[in-house]
CSV table of C-alpha atoms in Angstrom, one decimal:
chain,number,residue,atom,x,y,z
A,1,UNK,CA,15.2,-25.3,31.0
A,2,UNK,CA,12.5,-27.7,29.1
A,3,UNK,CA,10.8,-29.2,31.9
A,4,UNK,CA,7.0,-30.5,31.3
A,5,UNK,CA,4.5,-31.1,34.2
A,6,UNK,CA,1.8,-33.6,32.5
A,7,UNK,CA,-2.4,-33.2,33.9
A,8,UNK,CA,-3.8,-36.7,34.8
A,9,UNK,CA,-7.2,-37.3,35.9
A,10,UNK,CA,-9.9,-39.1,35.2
A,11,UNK,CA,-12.2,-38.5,32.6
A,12,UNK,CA,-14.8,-35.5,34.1
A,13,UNK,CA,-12.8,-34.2,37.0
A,14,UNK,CA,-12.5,-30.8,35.9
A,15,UNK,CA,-8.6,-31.3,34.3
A,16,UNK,CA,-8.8,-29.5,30.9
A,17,UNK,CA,-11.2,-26.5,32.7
A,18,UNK,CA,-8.1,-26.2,35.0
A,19,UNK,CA,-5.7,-26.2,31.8
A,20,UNK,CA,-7.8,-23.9,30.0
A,21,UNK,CA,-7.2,-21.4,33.4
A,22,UNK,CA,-3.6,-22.3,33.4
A,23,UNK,CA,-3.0,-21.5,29.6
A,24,UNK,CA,-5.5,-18.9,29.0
A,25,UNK,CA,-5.9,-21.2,25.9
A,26,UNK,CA,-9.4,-22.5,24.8
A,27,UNK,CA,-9.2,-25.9,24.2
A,28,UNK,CA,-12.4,-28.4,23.7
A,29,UNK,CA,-13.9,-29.2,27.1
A,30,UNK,CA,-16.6,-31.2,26.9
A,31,UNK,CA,-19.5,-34.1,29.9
A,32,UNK,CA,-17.8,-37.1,28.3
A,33,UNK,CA,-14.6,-39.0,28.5
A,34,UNK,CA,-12.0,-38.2,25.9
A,35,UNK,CA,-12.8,-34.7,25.1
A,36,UNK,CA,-8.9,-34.2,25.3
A,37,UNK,CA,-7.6,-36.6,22.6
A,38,UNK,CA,-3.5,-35.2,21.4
A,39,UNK,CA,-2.0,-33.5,24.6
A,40,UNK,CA,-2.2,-29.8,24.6
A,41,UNK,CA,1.1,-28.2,26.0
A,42,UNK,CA,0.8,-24.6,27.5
A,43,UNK,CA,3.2,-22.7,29.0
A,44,UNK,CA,3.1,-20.9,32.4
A,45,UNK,CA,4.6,-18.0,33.8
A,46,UNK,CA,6.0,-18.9,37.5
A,47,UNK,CA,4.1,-16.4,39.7
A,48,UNK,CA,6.9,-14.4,41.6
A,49,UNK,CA,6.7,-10.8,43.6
A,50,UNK,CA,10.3,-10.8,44.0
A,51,UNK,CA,10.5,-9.2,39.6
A,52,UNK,CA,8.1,-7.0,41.0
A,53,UNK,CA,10.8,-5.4,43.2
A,54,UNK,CA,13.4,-5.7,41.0
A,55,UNK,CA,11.6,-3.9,38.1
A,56,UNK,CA,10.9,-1.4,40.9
A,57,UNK,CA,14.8,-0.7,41.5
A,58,UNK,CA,16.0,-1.1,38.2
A,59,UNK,CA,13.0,0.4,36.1
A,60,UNK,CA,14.4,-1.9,33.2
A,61,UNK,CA,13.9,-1.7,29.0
A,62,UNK,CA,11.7,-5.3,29.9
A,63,UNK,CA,11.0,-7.7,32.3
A,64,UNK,CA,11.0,-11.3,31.0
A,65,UNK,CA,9.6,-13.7,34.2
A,66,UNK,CA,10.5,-17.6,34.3
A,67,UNK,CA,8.2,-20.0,33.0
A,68,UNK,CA,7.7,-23.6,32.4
A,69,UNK,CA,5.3,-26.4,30.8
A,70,UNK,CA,1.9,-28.2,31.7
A,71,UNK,CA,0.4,-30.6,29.5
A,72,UNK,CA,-2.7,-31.7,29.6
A,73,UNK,CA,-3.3,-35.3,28.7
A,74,UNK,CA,-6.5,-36.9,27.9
A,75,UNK,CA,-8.9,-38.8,30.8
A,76,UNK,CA,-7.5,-42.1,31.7
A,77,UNK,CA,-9.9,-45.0,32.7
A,78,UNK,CA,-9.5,-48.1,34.1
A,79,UNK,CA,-7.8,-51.2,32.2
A,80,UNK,CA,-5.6,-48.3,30.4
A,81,UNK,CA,-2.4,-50.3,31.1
A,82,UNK,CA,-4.1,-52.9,29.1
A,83,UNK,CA,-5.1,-50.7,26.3
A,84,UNK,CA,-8.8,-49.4,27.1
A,85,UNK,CA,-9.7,-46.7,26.0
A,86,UNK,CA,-6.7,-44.2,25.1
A,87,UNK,CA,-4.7,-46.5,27.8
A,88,UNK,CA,-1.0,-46.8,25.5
A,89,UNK,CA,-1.4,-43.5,24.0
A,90,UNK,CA,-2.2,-41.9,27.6
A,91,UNK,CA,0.5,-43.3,29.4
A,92,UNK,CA,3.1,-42.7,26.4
A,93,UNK,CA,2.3,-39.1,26.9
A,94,UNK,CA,2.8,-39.5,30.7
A,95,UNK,CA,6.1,-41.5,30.5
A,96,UNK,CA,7.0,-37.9,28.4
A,97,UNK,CA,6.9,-35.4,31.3
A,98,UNK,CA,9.3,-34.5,34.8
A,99,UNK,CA,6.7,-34.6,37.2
A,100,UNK,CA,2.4,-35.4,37.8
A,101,UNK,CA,-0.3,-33.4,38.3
A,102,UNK,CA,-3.1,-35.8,39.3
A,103,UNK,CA,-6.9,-33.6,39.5
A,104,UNK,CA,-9.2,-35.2,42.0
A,105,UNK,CA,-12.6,-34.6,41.6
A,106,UNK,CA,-13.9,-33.8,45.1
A,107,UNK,CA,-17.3,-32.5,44.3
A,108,UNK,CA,-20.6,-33.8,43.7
A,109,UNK,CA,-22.7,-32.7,40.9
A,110,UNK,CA,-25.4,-34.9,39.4
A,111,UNK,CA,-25.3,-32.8,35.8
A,112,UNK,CA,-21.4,-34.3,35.4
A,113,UNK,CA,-21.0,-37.8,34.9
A,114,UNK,CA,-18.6,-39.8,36.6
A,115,UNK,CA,-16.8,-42.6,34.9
A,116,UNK,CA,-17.4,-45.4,37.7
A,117,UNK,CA,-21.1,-43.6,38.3
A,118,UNK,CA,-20.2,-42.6,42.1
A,119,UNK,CA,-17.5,-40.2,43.7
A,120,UNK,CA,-14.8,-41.5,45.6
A,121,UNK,CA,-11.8,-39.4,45.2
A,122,UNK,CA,-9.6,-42.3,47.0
A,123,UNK,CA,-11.3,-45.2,44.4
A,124,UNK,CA,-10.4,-42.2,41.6
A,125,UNK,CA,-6.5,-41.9,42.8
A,126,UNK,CA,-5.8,-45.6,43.1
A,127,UNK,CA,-7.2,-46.5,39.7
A,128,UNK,CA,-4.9,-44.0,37.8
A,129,UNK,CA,-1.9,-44.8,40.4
A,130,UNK,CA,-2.5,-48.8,39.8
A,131,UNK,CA,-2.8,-48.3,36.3
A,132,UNK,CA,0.7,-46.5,36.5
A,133,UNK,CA,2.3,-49.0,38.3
A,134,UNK,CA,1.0,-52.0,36.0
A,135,UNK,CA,2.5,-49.7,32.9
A,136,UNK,CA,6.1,-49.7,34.6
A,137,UNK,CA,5.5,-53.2,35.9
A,138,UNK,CA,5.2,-54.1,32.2
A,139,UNK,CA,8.5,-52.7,31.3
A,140,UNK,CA,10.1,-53.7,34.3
A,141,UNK,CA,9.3,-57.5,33.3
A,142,UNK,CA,10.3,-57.0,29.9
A,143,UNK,CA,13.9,-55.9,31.0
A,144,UNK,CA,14.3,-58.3,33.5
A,145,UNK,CA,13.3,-61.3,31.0
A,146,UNK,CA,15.9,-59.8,28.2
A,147,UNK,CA,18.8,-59.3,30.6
A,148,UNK,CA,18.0,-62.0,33.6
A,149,UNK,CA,19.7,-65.5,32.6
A,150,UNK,CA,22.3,-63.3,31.1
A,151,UNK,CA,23.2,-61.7,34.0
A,152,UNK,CA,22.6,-64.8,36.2
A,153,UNK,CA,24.8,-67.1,33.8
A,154,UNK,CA,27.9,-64.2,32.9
A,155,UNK,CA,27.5,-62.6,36.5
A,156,UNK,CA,28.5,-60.1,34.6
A,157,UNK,CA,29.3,-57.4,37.3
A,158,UNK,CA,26.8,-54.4,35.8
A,159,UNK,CA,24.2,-57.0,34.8
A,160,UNK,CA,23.9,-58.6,38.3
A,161,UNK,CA,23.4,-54.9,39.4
A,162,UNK,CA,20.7,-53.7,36.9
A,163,UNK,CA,19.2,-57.3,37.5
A,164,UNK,CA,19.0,-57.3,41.4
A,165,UNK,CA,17.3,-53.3,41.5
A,166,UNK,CA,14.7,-54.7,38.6
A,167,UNK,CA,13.6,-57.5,41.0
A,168,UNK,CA,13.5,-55.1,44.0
A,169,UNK,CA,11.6,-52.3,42.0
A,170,UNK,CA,9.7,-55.0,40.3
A,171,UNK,CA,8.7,-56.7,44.5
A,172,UNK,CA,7.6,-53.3,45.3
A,173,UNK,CA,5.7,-52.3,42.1
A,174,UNK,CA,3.8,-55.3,43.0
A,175,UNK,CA,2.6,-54.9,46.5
A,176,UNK,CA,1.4,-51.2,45.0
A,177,UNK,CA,4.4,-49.1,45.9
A,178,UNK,CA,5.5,-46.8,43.4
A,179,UNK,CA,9.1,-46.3,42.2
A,180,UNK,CA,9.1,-42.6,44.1
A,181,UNK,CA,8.5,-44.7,47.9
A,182,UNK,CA,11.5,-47.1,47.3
A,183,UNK,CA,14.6,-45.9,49.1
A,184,UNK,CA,16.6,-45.3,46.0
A,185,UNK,CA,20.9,-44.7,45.6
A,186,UNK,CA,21.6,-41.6,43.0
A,187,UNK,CA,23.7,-45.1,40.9
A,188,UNK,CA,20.4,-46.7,41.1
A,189,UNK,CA,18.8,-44.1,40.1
A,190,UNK,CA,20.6,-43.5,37.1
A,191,UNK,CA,20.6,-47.2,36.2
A,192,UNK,CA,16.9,-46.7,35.4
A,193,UNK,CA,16.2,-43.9,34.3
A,194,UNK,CA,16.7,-44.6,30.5
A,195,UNK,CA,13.6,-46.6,30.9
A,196,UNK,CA,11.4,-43.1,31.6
A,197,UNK,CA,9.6,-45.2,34.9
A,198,UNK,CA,6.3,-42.8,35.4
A,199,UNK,CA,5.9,-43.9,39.2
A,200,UNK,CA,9.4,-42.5,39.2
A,201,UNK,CA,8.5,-38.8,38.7
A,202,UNK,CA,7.4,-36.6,41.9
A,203,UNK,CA,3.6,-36.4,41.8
A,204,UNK,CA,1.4,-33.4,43.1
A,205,UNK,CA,-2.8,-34.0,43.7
A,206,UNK,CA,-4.9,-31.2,43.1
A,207,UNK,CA,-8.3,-31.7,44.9
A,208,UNK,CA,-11.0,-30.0,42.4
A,209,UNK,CA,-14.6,-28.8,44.4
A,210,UNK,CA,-17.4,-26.6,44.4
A,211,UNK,CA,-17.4,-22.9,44.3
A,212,UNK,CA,-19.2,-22.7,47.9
A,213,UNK,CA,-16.0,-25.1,48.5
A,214,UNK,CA,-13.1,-23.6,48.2
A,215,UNK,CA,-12.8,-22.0,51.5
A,216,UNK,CA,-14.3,-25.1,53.6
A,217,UNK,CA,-11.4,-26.9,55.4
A,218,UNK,CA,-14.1,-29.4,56.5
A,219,UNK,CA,-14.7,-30.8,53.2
A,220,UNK,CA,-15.0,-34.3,53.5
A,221,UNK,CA,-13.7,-35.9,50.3
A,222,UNK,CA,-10.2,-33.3,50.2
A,223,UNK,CA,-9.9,-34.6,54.0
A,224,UNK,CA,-10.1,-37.9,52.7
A,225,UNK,CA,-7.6,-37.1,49.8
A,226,UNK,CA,-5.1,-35.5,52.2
A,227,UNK,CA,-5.7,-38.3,54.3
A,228,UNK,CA,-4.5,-41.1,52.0
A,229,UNK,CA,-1.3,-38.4,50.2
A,230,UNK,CA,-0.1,-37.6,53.8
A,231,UNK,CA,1.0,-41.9,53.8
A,232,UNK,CA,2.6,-41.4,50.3
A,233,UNK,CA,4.3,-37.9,51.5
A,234,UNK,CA,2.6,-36.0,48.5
A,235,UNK,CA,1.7,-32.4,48.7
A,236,UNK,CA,-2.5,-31.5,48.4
A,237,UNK,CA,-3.5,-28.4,46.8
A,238,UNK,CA,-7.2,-27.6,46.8
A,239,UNK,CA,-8.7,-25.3,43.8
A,240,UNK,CA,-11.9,-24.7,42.1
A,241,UNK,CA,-11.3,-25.3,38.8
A,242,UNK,CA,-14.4,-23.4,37.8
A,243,UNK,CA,-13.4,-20.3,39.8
A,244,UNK,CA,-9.6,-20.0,38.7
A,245,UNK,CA,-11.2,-20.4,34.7
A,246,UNK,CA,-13.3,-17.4,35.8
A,247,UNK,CA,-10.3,-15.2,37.2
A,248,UNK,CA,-8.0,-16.1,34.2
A,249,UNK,CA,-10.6,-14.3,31.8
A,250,UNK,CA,-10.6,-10.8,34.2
A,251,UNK,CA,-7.6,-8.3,34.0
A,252,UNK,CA,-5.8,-7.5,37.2
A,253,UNK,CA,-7.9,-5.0,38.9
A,254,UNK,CA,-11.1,-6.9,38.7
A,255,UNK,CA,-9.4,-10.4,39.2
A,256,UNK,CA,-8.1,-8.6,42.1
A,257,UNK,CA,-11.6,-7.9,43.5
A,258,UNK,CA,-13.1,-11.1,42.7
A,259,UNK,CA,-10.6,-12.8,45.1
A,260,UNK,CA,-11.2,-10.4,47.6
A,261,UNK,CA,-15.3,-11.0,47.5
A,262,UNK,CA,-14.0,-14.7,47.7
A,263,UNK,CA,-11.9,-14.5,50.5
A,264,UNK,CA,-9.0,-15.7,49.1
A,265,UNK,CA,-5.6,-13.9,48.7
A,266,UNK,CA,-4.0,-16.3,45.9
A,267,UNK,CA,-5.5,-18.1,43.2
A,268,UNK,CA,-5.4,-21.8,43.5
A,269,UNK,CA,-3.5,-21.4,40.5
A,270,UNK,CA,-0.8,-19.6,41.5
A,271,UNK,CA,-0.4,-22.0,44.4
A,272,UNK,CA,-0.2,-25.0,42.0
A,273,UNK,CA,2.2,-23.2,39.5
A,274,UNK,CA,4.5,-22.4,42.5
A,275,UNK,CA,4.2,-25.7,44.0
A,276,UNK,CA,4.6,-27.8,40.8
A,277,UNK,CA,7.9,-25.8,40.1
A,278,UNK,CA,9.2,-26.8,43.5
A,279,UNK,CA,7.7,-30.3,42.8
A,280,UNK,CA,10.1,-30.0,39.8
A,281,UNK,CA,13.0,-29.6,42.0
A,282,UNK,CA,13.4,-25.7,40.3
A,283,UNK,CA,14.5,-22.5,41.6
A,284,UNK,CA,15.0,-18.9,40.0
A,285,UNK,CA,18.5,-16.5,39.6
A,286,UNK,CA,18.3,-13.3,38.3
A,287,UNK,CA,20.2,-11.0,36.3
A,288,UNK,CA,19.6,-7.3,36.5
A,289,UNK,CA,19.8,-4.2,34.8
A,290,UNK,CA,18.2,-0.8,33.1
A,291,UNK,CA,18.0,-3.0,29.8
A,292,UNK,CA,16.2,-6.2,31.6
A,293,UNK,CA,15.3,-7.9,34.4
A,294,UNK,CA,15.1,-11.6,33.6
A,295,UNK,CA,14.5,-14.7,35.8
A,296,UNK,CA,16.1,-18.3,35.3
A,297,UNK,CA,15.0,-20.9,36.1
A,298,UNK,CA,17.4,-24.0,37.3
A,299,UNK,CA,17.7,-27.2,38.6
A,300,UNK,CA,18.4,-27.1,42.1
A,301,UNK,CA,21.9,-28.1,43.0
A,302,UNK,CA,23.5,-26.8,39.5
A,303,UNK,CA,26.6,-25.1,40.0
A,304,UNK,CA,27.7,-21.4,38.8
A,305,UNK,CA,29.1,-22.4,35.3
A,306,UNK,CA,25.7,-24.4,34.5
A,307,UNK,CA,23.4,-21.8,35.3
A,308,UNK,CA,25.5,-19.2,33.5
A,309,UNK,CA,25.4,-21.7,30.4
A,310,UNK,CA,21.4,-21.0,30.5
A,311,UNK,CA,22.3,-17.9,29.3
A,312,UNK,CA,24.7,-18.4,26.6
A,313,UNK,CA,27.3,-21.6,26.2
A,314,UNK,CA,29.7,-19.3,25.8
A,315,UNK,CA,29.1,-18.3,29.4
A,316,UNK,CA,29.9,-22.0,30.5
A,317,UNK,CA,32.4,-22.9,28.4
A,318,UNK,CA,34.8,-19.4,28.9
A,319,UNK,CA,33.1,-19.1,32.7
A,320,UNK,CA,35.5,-17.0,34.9
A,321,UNK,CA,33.8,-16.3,37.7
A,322,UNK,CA,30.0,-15.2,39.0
A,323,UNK,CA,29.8,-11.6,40.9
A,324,UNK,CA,26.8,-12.4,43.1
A,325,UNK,CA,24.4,-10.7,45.6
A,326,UNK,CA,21.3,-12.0,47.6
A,327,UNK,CA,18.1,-11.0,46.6
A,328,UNK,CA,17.7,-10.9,50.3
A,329,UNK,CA,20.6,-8.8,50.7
A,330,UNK,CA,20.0,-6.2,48.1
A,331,UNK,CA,16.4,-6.0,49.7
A,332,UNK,CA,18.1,-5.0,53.0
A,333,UNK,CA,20.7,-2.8,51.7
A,334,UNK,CA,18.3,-0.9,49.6
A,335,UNK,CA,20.5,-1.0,46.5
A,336,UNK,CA,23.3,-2.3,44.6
A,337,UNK,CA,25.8,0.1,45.2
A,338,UNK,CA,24.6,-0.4,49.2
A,339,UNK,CA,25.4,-3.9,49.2
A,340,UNK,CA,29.1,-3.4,47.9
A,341,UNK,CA,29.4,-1.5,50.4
A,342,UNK,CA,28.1,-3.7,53.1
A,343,UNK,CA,30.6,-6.4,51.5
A,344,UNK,CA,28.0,-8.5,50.5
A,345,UNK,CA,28.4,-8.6,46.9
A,346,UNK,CA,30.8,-11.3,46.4
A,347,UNK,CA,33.2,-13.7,43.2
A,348,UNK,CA,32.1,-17.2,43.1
A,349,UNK,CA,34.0,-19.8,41.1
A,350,UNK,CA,33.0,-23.2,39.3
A,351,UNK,CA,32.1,-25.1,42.4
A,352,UNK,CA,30.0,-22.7,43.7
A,353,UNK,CA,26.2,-24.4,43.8
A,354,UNK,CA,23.5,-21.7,42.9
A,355,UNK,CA,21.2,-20.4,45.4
A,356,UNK,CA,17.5,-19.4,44.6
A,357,UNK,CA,17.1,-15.5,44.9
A,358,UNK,CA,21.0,-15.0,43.5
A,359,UNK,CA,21.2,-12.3,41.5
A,360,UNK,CA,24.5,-12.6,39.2
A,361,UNK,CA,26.7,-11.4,36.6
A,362,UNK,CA,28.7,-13.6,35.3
A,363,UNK,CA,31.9,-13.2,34.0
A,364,UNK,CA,33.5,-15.0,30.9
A,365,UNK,CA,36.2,-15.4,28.3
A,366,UNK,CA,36.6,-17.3,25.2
């Protein structure tokens, strides 16, 4: 599945050092707003210790992991819905990706400028979120001036509706409240989502500090941060972008050790990843055996037949049925041939809805 996370931030919060650690890619980081000019697109492998296990038990040919998209987009600043400074081009870029990774800068540091000259991680999330909401404002007045008298003169039946959302979304837009905090119905939802709405898409906020930082609960300005996403029901995840770039350049054994002189467990990284994949609305299948171990990713909610497309349409279009076990199960039973005997392996059909963790084989003809 092609599904792109896009990096937003400010220009100097630490968002392309944090790409560069995400990618392993060396792109041009620079003290000075748009450094980051074209997006750079980089994709991730989904951290997951459940392939470890299963290349454990199967002791396959190759193990191919899931994996999806971040794009780093360059610094937006103020007035961008209006044009300033890379504003049309910035939020063309945004309007192109599933979900938001907003970076916070929640650290002080005299030798990196800040755009507005002081750090306020609050006054930093509410100029890019109202710049957001003037660029979907924008469109939604353009749609309701092209459709309104006719739908108010026809009343034609699927005019009126498209009309009477716009001017709901378009009230709320205006007292600040993005299109993700209005009470939405799945029809509505599809009536806009030709227009690409960026309030729309789920947002994450990564809060970027210090090195000495990133074990300090007390920090003012992420307490601050979590303070205001905790009213907008949006998930906080703390990092030092300096620290994961660091541990991206070490191989395992000494990235390893420099976590464990940190005091940390998991990367910030691999917390992001993991939490921007569920921010996604994605979860993992597998399909097992001595030639490959290989996780899928899917949208969650897709039923048997969908997922086994992923594979091959062939799958989909001749789908028969799915043999499927837990990953849970197979981890009690100890092995394959364990949970057969259990009774735990079992035939699902077309309207079965996939489960993260489902390891399957999928039966087809065509």
């Amino acid at each position: 599945m092609s599904l792109t996370a896009g990096i937003v931030g400010l220009p100097n919060v630490g968002k392309s050092t944090l790409f560069n650690a995400i990618t392993k890619q060396e792109i041009l980081t620079a003290n000075y707003p748009f450094a980051t000019i074209e997006p750079n697109v980089g994709t991730v492998i989904v951290p997951d210790k459940r392939m470890d296990v299963l290349e454990n038990m199967y002791n396959p040919d190759r193990t191919i992991p899931t994996t999806f998209e971040f794009t780093d987009i360059a610094g937006l600043v103020k007035g961008a819905s209006l044009g300033e400074g890379l504003g049309n081009k910035f939020l063309s870029h945004v309007r192109e990706t599933d979900a938001i990774v907003e970076v916070v800068r929640c650290f002080k540091d005299d030798n990196i400028i800040h755009v507005d000259g002081e750090v306020d991680p609050i006054k930093d999330v509410e100029i890019i979120n109202i710049e957001l909401i003037l660029s979907d404002l924008d469109i939604i007045n353009n749609r309701i001036n092209k459709i309104g008298k006719k739908a108010t003169t026809t009343k034609n039946k699927d005019d009126l509706k498209e009309y009477n959302l716009l001017t709901k979304i378009k009230e709320s837009l205006e007292k600040n409240i993005p299109i993700r905090n209005i009470s939405l119905e799945e029809e509505e939802k599809k009536i806009i989502s030709s227009f690409n709405l960026i309030t729309a898409k789920p947002i994450i906020y990564v809060a970027n500090v210090k090195e000495e930082d990133i074990l300090n609960e007390e920090n003012e300005l992420v307490l601050k941060l979590k303070e205001y996403a905790k009213k907008e029901n949006v998930e906080v995840i703390t990092i030092c972008a300096k620290i994961e770039s660091e541990l991206a350049e070490l191989e395992l054994e000494e990235k390893e050790e420099m976590m464990k002189e940190l005091g940390i467990d998991e990367s910030g990284l691999s917390k992001l990843i993991k939490a921007t994949y569920k921010l996604l609305g994605l979860e993992t299948y597998f399909t097992v055996g001595s030639d490959e171990v290989k996780a899928w990713t899917f949208k969650k909610g897709m039923k048997a037949p969908e997922c086994a497309g992923l594979i091959h349409t062939d799958f989909e279009k001749g789908f028969i049925k799915a043999e499927v076990m837990s990953y849970q199960d197979l981890i009690n039973c100890g092995s394959e041939l364990k949970v057969k005997e259990a009774g735990k392996m079992r035939l699902e059909g077309k309207d079965y809805i996939m489960q993260d963790g489902d390891i399957c084989h999928f039966r087809f003809n065509v």
